[in-house]
CSV table of C-alpha atoms and ligand atoms in Angstrom, one decimal:
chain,number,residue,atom,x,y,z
A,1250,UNK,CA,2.8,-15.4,24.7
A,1251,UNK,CA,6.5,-15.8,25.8
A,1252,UNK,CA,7.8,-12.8,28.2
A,1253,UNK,CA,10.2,-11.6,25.4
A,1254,UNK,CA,8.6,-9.5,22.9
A,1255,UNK,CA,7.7,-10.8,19.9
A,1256,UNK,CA,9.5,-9.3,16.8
A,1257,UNK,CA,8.1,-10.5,13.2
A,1258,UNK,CA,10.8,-11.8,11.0
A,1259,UNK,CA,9.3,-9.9,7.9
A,1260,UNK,CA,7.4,-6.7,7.9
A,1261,UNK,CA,6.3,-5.4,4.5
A,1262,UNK,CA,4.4,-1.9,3.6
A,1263,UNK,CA,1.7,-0.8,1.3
A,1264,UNK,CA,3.2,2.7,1.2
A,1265,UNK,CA,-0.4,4.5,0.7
A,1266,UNK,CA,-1.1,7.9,1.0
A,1267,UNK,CA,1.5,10.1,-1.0
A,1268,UNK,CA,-1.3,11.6,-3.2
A,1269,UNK,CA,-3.6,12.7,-0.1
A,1270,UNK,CA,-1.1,14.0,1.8
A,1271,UNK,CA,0.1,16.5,-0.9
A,1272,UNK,CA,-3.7,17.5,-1.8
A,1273,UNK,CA,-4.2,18.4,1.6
A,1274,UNK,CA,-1.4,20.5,1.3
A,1275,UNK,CA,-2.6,22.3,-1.7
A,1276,UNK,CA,0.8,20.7,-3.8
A,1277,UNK,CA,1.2,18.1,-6.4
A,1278,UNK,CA,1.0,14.5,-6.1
A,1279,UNK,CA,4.7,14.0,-6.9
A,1280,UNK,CA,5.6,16.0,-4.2
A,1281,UNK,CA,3.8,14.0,-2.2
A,1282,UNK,CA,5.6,11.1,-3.3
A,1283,UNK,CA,9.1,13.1,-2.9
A,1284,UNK,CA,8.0,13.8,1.3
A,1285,UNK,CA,7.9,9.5,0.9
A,1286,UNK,CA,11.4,9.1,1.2
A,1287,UNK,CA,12.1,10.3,4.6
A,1288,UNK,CA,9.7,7.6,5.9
A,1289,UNK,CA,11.2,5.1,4.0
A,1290,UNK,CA,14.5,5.9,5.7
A,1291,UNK,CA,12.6,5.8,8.9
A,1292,UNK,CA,11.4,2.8,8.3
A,1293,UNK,CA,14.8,1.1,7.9
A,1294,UNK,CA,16.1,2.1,10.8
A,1295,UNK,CA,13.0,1.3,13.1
A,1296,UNK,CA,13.1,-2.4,11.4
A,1297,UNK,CA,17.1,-2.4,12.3
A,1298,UNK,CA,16.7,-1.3,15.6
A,1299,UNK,CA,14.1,-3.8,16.5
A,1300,UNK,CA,16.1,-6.4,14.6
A,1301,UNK,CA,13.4,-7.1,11.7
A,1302,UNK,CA,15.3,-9.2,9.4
A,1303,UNK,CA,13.0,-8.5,5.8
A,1304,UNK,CA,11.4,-5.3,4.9
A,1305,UNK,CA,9.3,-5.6,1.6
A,1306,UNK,CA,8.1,-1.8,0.7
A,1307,UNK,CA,5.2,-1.6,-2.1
A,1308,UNK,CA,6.6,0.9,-4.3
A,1309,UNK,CA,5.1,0.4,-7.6
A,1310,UNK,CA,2.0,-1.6,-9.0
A,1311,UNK,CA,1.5,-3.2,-12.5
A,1312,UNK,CA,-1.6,-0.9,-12.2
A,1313,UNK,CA,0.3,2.0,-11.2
A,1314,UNK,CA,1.3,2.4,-14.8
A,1315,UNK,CA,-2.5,3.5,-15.9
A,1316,UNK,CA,-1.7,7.2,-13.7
A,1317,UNK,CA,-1.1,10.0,-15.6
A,1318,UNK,CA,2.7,10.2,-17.5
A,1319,UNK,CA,3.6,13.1,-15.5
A,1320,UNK,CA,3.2,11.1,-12.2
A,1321,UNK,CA,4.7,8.1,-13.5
A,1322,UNK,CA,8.1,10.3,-14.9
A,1323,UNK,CA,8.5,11.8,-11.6
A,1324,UNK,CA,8.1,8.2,-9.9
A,1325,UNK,CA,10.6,6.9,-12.2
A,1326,UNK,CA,12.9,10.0,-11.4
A,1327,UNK,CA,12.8,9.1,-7.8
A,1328,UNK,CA,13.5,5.6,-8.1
A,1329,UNK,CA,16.2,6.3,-9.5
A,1330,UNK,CA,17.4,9.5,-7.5
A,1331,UNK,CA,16.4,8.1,-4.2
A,1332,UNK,CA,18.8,4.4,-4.9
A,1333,UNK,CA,21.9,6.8,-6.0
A,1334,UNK,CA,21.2,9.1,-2.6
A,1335,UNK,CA,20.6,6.8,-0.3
A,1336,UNK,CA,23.1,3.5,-1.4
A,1337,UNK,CA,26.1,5.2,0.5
A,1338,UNK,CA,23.9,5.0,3.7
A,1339,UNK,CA,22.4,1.9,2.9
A,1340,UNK,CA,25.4,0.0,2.7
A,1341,UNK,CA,26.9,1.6,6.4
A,1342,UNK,CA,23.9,0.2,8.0
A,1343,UNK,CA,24.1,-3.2,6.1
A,1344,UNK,CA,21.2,-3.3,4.0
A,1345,UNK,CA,21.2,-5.6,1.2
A,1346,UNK,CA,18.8,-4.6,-1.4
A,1347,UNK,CA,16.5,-6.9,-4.0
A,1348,UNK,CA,13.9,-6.4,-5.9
A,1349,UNK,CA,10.5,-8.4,-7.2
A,1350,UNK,CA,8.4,-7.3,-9.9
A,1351,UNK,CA,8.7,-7.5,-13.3
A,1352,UNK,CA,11.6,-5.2,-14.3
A,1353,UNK,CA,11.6,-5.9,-18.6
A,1354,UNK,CA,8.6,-2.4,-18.1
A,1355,UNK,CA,11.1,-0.1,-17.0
A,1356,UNK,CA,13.4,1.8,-19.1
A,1357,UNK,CA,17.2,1.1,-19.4
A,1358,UNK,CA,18.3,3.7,-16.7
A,1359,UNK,CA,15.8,2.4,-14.1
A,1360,UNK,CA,16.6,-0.7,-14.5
A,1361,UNK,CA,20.7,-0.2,-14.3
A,1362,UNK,CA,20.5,2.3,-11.3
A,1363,UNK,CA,18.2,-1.1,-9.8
A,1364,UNK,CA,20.9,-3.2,-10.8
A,1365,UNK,CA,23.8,-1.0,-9.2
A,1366,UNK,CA,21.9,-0.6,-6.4
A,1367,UNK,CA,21.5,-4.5,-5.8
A,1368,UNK,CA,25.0,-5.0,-6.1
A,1369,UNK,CA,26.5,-2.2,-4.5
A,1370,UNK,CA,24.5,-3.4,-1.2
A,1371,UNK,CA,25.1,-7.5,-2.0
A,1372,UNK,CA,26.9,-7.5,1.0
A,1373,UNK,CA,24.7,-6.5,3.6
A,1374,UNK,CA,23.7,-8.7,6.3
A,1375,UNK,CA,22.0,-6.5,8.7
A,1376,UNK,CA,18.5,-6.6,6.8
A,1377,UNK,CA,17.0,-7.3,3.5
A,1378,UNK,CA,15.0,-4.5,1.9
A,1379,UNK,CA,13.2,-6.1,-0.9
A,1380,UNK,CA,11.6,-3.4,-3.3
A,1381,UNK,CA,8.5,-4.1,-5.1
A,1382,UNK,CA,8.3,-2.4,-8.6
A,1383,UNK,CA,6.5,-3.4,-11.4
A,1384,UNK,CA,4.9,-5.9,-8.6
A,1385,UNK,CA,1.2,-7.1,-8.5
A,1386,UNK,CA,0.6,-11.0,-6.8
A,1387,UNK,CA,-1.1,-11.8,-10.1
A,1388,UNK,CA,1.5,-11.2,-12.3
A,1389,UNK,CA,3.6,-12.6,-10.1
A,1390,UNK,CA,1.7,-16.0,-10.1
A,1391,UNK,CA,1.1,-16.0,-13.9
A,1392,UNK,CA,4.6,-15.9,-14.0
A,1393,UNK,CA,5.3,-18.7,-11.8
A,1394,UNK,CA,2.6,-20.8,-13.2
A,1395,UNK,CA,4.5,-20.4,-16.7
A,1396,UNK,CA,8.0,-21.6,-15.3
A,1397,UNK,CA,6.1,-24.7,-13.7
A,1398,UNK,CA,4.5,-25.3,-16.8
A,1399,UNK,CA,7.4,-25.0,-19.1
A,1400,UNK,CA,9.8,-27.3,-16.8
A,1401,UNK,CA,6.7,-29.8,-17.0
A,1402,UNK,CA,6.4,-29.8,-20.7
A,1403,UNK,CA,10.3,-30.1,-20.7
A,1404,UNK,CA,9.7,-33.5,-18.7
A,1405,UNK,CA,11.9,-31.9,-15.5
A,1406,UNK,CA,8.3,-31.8,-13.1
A,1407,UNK,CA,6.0,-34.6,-12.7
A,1408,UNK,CA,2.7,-32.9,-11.9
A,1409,UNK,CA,1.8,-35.1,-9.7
A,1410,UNK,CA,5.1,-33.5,-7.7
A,1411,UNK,CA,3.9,-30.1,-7.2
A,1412,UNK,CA,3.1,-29.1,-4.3
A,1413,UNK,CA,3.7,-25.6,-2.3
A,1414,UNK,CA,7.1,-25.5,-2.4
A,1415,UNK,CA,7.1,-26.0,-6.1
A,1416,UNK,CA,5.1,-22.9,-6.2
A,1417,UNK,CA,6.9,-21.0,-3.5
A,1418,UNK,CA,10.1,-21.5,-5.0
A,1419,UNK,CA,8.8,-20.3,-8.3
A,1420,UNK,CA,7.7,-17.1,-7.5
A,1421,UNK,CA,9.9,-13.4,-6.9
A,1422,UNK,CA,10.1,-14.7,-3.5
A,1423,UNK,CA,10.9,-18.0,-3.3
A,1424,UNK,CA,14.0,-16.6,-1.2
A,1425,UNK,CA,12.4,-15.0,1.7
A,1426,UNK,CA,10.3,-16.1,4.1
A,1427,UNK,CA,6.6,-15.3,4.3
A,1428,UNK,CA,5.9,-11.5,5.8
A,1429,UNK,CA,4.4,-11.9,9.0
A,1430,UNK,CA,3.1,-8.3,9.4
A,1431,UNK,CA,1.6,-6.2,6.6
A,1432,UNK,CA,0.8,-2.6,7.3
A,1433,UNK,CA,-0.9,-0.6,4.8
A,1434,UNK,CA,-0.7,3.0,5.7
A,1435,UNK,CA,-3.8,5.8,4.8
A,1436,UNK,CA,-7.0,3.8,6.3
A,1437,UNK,CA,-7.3,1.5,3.6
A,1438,UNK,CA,-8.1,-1.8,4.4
A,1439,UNK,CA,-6.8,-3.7,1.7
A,1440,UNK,CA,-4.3,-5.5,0.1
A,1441,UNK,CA,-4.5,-3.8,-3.9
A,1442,UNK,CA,-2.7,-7.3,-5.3
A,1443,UNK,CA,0.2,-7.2,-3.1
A,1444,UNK,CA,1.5,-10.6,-2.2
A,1445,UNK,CA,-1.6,-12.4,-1.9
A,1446,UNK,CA,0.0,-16.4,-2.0
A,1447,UNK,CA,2.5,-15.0,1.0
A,1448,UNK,CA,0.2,-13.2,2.7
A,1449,UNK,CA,-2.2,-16.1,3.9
A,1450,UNK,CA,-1.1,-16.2,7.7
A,1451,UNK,CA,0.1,-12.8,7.9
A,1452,UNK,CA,-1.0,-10.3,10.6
A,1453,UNK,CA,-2.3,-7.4,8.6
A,1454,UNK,CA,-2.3,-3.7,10.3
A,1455,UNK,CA,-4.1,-0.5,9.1
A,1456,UNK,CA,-3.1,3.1,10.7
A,1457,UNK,CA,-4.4,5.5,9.0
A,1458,UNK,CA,-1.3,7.9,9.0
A,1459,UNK,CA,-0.5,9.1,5.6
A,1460,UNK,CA,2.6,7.7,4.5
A,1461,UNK,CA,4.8,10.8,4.5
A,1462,UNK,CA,3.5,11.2,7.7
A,1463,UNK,CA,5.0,7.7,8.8
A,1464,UNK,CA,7.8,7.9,11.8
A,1465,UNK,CA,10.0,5.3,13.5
A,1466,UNK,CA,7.6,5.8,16.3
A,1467,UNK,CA,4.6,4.8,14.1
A,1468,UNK,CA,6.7,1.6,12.9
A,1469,UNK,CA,7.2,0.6,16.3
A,1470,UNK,CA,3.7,0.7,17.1
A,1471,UNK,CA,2.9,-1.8,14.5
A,1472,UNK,CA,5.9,-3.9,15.9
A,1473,UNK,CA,3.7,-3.5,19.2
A,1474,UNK,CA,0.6,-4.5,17.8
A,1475,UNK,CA,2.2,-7.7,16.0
A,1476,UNK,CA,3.8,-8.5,19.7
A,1477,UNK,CA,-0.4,-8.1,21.1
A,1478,UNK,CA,-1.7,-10.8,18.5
A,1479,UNK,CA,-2.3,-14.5,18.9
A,1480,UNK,CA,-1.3,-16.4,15.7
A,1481,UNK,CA,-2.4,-19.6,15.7
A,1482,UNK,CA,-2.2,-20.8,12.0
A,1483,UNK,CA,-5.9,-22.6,12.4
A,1484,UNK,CA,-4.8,-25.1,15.4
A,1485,UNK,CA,-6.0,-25.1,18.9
A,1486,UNK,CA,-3.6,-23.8,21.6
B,801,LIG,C1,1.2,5.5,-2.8
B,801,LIG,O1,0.5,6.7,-2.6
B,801,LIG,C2,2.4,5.6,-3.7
B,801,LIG,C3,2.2,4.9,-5.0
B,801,LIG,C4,1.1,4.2,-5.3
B,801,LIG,C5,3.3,5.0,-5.9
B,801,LIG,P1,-0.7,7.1,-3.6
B,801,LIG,O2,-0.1,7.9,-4.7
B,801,LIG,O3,-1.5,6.0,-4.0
B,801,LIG,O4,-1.5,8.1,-2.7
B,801,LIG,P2,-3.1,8.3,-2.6
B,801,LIG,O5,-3.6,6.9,-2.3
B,801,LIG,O6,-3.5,8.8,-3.9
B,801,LIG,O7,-3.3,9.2,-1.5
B,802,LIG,C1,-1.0,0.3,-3.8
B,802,LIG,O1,-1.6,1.6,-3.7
B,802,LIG,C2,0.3,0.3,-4.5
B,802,LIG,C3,1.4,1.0,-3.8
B,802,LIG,C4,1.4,1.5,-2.6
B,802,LIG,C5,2.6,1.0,-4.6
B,802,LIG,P1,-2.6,2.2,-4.7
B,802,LIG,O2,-2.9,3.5,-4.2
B,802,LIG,O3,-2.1,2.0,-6.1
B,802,LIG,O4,-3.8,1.1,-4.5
B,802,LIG,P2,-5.4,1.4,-4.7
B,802,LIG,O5,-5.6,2.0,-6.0
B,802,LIG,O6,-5.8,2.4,-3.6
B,802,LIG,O7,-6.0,0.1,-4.5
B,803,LIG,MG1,-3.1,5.1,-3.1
Protein backbone atom coordinates (compact mmCIF):
# COMPACT_ATOMS: atom_id res chain seq x y z
CA UNK A 1 0.00 0.00 0.00
CA UNK A 2 1.12 3.55 -1.08
CA UNK A 3 2.14 5.91 2.03
CA UNK A 4 -0.80 8.20 1.29
CA UNK A 5 -3.98 6.95 2.65
CA UNK A 6 -6.27 5.44 0.65
CA UNK A 7 -9.68 7.14 0.25
CA UNK A 8 -12.45 5.11 -1.71
CA UNK A 9 -13.98 7.01 -4.51
CA UNK A 10 -17.62 5.78 -3.59
CA UNK A 11 -18.88 4.92 -0.20
CA UNK A 12 -22.57 3.89 -0.01
CA UNK A 13 -24.70 2.95 3.28
CA UNK A 14 -27.29 0.40 4.21
CA UNK A 15 -28.79 2.80 6.76
CA UNK A 16 -29.96 -0.12 9.25
CA UNK A 17 -31.09 0.20 12.57
CA UNK A 18 -33.71 3.02 12.94
CA UNK A 19 -36.39 0.59 14.21
CA UNK A 20 -34.00 -0.96 17.08
CA UNK A 21 -32.73 2.05 18.21
CA UNK A 22 -36.17 3.54 19.05
CA UNK A 23 -37.40 0.15 20.67
CA UNK A 24 -34.64 0.26 22.91
CA UNK A 25 -35.76 3.51 23.73
CA UNK A 26 -39.24 2.54 24.55
CA UNK A 27 -40.48 5.02 21.34
CA UNK A 28 -41.87 4.43 17.97
CA UNK A 29 -40.17 3.20 14.96
CA UNK A 30 -40.65 6.54 13.14
CA UNK A 31 -38.96 8.26 15.57
CA UNK A 32 -36.39 6.23 15.20
CA UNK A 33 -36.22 6.99 11.70
CA UNK A 34 -36.56 10.94 12.47
CA UNK A 35 -33.09 10.57 15.04
CA UNK A 36 -31.65 9.20 11.14
CA UNK A 37 -31.30 12.49 9.87
CA UNK A 38 -28.58 13.80 11.98
CA UNK A 39 -26.38 10.99 10.86
CA UNK A 40 -27.06 11.46 7.46
CA UNK A 41 -25.87 14.97 7.84
CA UNK A 42 -22.84 13.56 9.54
CA UNK A 43 -22.26 11.46 7.09
CA UNK A 44 -21.90 14.16 4.43
CA UNK A 45 -19.60 16.06 5.94
CA UNK A 46 -17.20 13.07 7.04
CA UNK A 47 -17.36 11.98 3.18
CA UNK A 48 -16.46 15.83 2.25
CA UNK A 49 -13.88 16.17 4.64
CA UNK A 50 -12.12 13.12 3.58
CA UNK A 51 -12.82 14.04 -0.02
CA UNK A 52 -15.20 10.96 -0.97
CA UNK A 53 -16.47 11.91 -4.26
CA UNK A 54 -20.04 9.55 -4.24
CA UNK A 55 -22.15 8.77 -1.35
CA UNK A 56 -25.07 6.36 -2.16
CA UNK A 57 -27.36 6.13 1.13
CA UNK A 58 -30.11 3.11 1.15
CA UNK A 59 -33.09 4.97 2.08
CA UNK A 60 -35.94 3.01 0.87
CA UNK A 61 -36.45 -0.72 -0.48
CA UNK A 62 -39.02 -1.98 -3.00
CA UNK A 63 -39.70 -4.29 0.00
CA UNK A 64 -39.95 -1.53 2.36
CA UNK A 65 -43.37 -0.91 1.05
CA UNK A 66 -44.86 -4.31 2.70
CA UNK A 67 -44.35 -2.24 6.57
CA UNK A 68 -47.17 -1.12 8.13
CA UNK A 69 -48.95 2.33 6.34
CA UNK A 70 -48.17 4.20 9.41
CA UNK A 71 -44.40 3.74 9.08
CA UNK A 72 -44.42 4.07 5.51
CA UNK A 73 -46.55 7.82 5.76
CA UNK A 74 -44.06 8.97 8.32
CA UNK A 75 -41.13 7.79 5.87
CA UNK A 76 -42.72 9.49 3.09
CA UNK A 77 -43.18 12.66 5.41
CA UNK A 78 -39.47 12.77 6.07
CA UNK A 79 -38.36 12.39 2.66
CA UNK A 80 -39.98 15.04 1.89
CA UNK A 81 -39.33 17.25 5.09
CA UNK A 82 -35.76 16.27 5.44
CA UNK A 83 -34.91 17.42 1.18
CA UNK A 84 -36.87 20.96 1.88
CA UNK A 85 -34.65 21.36 5.43
CA UNK A 86 -31.59 20.40 4.46
CA UNK A 87 -31.30 21.74 0.40
CA UNK A 88 -30.24 25.23 1.73
CA UNK A 89 -27.25 23.49 3.35
CA UNK A 90 -26.71 21.02 0.85
CA UNK A 91 -26.12 23.38 -1.78
CA UNK A 92 -23.39 25.73 0.56
CA UNK A 93 -21.44 22.59 0.85
CA UNK A 94 -21.76 21.62 -2.91
CA UNK A 95 -23.70 18.59 -2.90
CA UNK A 96 -25.34 17.66 -5.93
CA UNK A 97 -28.18 15.29 -5.39
CA UNK A 98 -29.69 12.13 -7.62
CA UNK A 99 -31.61 9.63 -7.13
CA UNK A 100 -32.06 5.71 -8.36
CA UNK A 101 -34.98 3.68 -7.81
CA UNK A 102 -37.97 3.48 -9.32
CA UNK A 103 -39.86 6.82 -8.56
CA UNK A 104 -43.44 6.17 -10.85
CA UNK A 105 -44.47 4.33 -6.71
CA UNK A 106 -44.30 7.50 -4.95
CA UNK A 107 -46.98 10.03 -4.77
CA UNK A 108 -46.96 13.31 -6.73
CA UNK A 109 -45.50 15.49 -3.78
CA UNK A 110 -42.64 12.97 -3.19
CA UNK A 111 -41.76 12.82 -6.28
CA UNK A 112 -41.71 16.94 -6.93
CA UNK A 113 -39.94 17.78 -3.60
CA UNK A 114 -37.23 14.76 -5.29
CA UNK A 115 -37.29 16.61 -8.35
CA UNK A 116 -36.73 20.19 -6.71
CA UNK A 117 -34.32 18.79 -4.73
CA UNK A 118 -32.22 17.46 -7.73
CA UNK A 119 -32.28 20.56 -9.33
CA UNK A 120 -31.94 22.94 -6.75
CA UNK A 121 -28.39 21.14 -5.99
CA UNK A 122 -27.52 20.38 -10.09
CA UNK A 123 -24.78 22.52 -9.43
CA UNK A 124 -22.82 20.95 -6.89
CA UNK A 125 -19.41 19.71 -7.47
CA UNK A 126 -18.09 18.98 -4.20
CA UNK A 127 -19.78 15.38 -3.91
CA UNK A 128 -22.61 13.36 -5.27
CA UNK A 129 -25.19 12.10 -2.90
CA UNK A 130 -27.13 9.67 -4.72
CA UNK A 131 -30.47 8.59 -2.84
CA UNK A 132 -31.81 5.23 -3.18
CA UNK A 133 -35.70 5.16 -2.97
CA UNK A 134 -37.89 2.78 -4.26
CA UNK A 135 -34.42 0.89 -4.97
CA UNK A 136 -33.80 -2.91 -4.84
CA UNK A 137 -30.74 -4.44 -7.39
CA UNK A 138 -33.50 -6.69 -8.83
CA UNK A 139 -35.68 -4.22 -9.93
CA UNK A 140 -33.07 -2.46 -11.01
CA UNK A 141 -31.80 -5.20 -13.42
CA UNK A 142 -35.27 -6.17 -14.61
CA UNK A 143 -35.39 -2.88 -15.68
CA UNK A 144 -32.23 -2.75 -17.49
CA UNK A 145 -32.72 -6.09 -19.03
CA UNK A 146 -36.05 -4.54 -20.55
CA UNK A 147 -34.23 -1.37 -22.19
CA UNK A 148 -31.61 -3.85 -23.65
CA UNK A 149 -34.21 -5.90 -24.92
CA UNK A 150 -36.44 -3.32 -26.39
CA UNK A 151 -33.35 -1.46 -28.27
CA UNK A 152 -32.57 -5.10 -29.60
CA UNK A 153 -36.05 -5.83 -30.87
CA UNK A 154 -35.86 -2.18 -32.36
CA UNK A 155 -32.70 -3.55 -34.38
CA UNK A 156 -30.40 -0.63 -32.43
CA UNK A 157 -28.26 -3.73 -30.34
CA UNK A 158 -26.81 -6.70 -31.89
CA UNK A 159 -26.73 -9.19 -29.12
CA UNK A 160 -23.89 -10.49 -29.94
CA UNK A 161 -22.58 -6.62 -28.81
CA UNK A 162 -23.55 -6.76 -25.33
CA UNK A 163 -21.26 -6.90 -23.09
CA UNK A 164 -20.80 -5.14 -19.36
CA UNK A 165 -20.92 -1.85 -20.44
CA UNK A 166 -24.14 -2.44 -22.26
CA UNK A 167 -25.40 -3.50 -18.96
CA UNK A 168 -23.72 -0.93 -16.85
CA UNK A 169 -24.79 1.82 -18.84
CA UNK A 170 -28.33 0.52 -18.63
CA UNK A 171 -28.86 0.52 -15.21
CA UNK A 172 -29.84 3.71 -12.44
CA UNK A 173 -26.17 3.88 -12.33
CA UNK A 174 -24.65 3.77 -15.34
CA UNK A 175 -23.27 7.40 -14.26
CA UNK A 176 -21.29 6.59 -11.28
CA UNK A 177 -18.60 4.57 -10.70
CA UNK A 178 -18.82 1.28 -8.81
CA UNK A 179 -18.91 1.92 -4.69
CA UNK A 180 -15.80 0.74 -3.43
CA UNK A 181 -16.86 0.58 0.28
CA UNK A 182 -20.30 -0.63 1.51
CA UNK A 183 -21.08 -0.23 5.15
CA UNK A 184 -24.22 -1.62 6.50
CA UNK A 185 -24.80 -0.32 9.98
CA UNK A 186 -26.78 -2.55 13.01
CA UNK A 187 -24.64 -5.96 12.80
CA UNK A 188 -26.23 -7.24 9.85
CA UNK A 189 -24.20 -8.81 7.51
CA UNK A 190 -25.90 -8.50 4.45
CA UNK A 191 -26.67 -6.74 1.50
CA UNK A 192 -30.95 -6.92 1.49
CA UNK A 193 -30.79 -6.34 -2.64
CA UNK A 194 -28.86 -3.36 -2.58
CA UNK A 195 -26.62 -2.98 -5.58
CA UNK A 196 -25.68 -6.43 -6.12
CA UNK A 197 -24.23 -6.03 -10.13
CA UNK A 198 -22.00 -2.92 -8.56
CA UNK A 199 -21.11 -4.38 -5.59
CA UNK A 200 -18.92 -7.35 -6.95
CA UNK A 201 -15.35 -5.90 -5.97
CA UNK A 202 -16.57 -3.73 -3.27
CA UNK A 203 -15.03 -3.77 0.24
CA UNK A 204 -18.07 -4.44 2.47
CA UNK A 205 -17.93 -3.22 6.31
CA UNK A 206 -20.27 -4.14 9.18
CA UNK A 207 -20.25 -1.94 12.68
CA UNK A 208 -22.78 -2.76 14.53
CA UNK A 209 -23.70 0.93 15.69
CA UNK A 210 -27.29 1.56 15.14
CA UNK A 211 -27.70 4.08 12.54
CA UNK A 212 -28.95 7.03 14.61
CA UNK A 213 -26.21 6.27 16.53
CA UNK A 214 -23.76 6.84 13.45
CA UNK A 215 -21.04 9.87 13.96
CA UNK A 216 -18.44 11.45 11.62
CA UNK A 217 -16.12 9.64 13.88
CA UNK A 218 -17.80 6.17 13.06
CA UNK A 219 -17.54 7.20 9.19
CA UNK A 220 -14.03 7.73 9.41
CA UNK A 221 -13.36 4.56 10.92
CA UNK A 222 -14.82 2.73 7.99
CA UNK A 223 -12.69 5.16 5.75
CA UNK A 224 -9.78 3.61 8.08
CA UNK A 225 -10.72 0.21 7.56
CA UNK A 226 -11.06 0.61 3.65
CA UNK A 227 -7.36 2.35 3.80
CA UNK A 228 -6.30 -1.42 6.02
CA UNK A 229 -7.65 -3.68 3.05
CA UNK A 230 -5.74 -5.26 0.16
CA UNK A 231 -7.99 -5.25 -3.02
CA UNK A 232 -6.69 -7.17 -5.49
CA UNK A 233 -9.62 -7.76 -7.98
CA UNK A 234 -8.60 -11.76 -8.34
CA UNK A 235 -4.83 -11.05 -9.69
CA UNK A 236 -1.58 -11.77 -7.97
CA UNK A 237 0.40 -8.89 -6.58
C1 LIG B 1 -33.54 1.23 8.35
O1 LIG B 1 -33.91 0.97 9.67
C2 LIG B 1 -34.40 2.28 7.70
C3 LIG B 1 -35.31 1.77 6.65
C4 LIG B 1 -35.38 0.54 6.25
C5 LIG B 1 -36.17 2.75 6.03
P1 LIG B 1 -34.97 -0.14 10.02
O2 LIG B 1 -36.33 0.49 10.09
O3 LIG B 1 -34.85 -1.30 9.12
O4 LIG B 1 -34.52 -0.54 11.49
P2 LIG B 1 -34.52 -2.00 12.11
O5 LIG B 1 -33.71 -2.87 11.21
O6 LIG B 1 -35.94 -2.43 12.20
O7 LIG B 1 -33.88 -1.82 13.44
C1 LIG C 1 -32.44 -2.46 4.06
O1 LIG C 1 -32.84 -2.59 5.39
C2 LIG C 1 -33.13 -1.29 3.44
C3 LIG C 1 -32.74 0.03 3.92
C4 LIG C 1 -31.83 0.29 4.83
C5 LIG C 1 -33.42 1.13 3.30
P1 LIG C 1 -34.03 -3.55 5.84
O2 LIG C 1 -34.12 -3.42 7.31
O3 LIG C 1 -35.24 -3.25 5.05
O4 LIG C 1 -33.49 -4.98 5.40
P2 LIG C 1 -33.74 -6.41 6.06
O5 LIG C 1 -35.20 -6.62 6.12
O6 LIG C 1 -33.12 -6.39 7.41
O7 LIG C 1 -33.01 -7.37 5.17
MG1 LIG D 1 -33.76 -3.00 9.18
Amino acid sequence: MSEQKRIPQHVAIIMDGNGRWAELRGKERYEGHAAGVEPVRASLRAAARQGVKYLTLYAFSTENWGRPEKEVDALMELFCQSVVNETPELIRQGVRVRMIGERSRFSEKVRSYLAQVEQRTAAGETLTLILALNYSSRSEIVRAVRRIASRSAAGELDPESIDERTVCAALDTAEYPDPDLIVRTSGECRLSNFLLWQASYAELYFPDVLWPDFTEAEFDRAIEEYARRDRRFGLVK
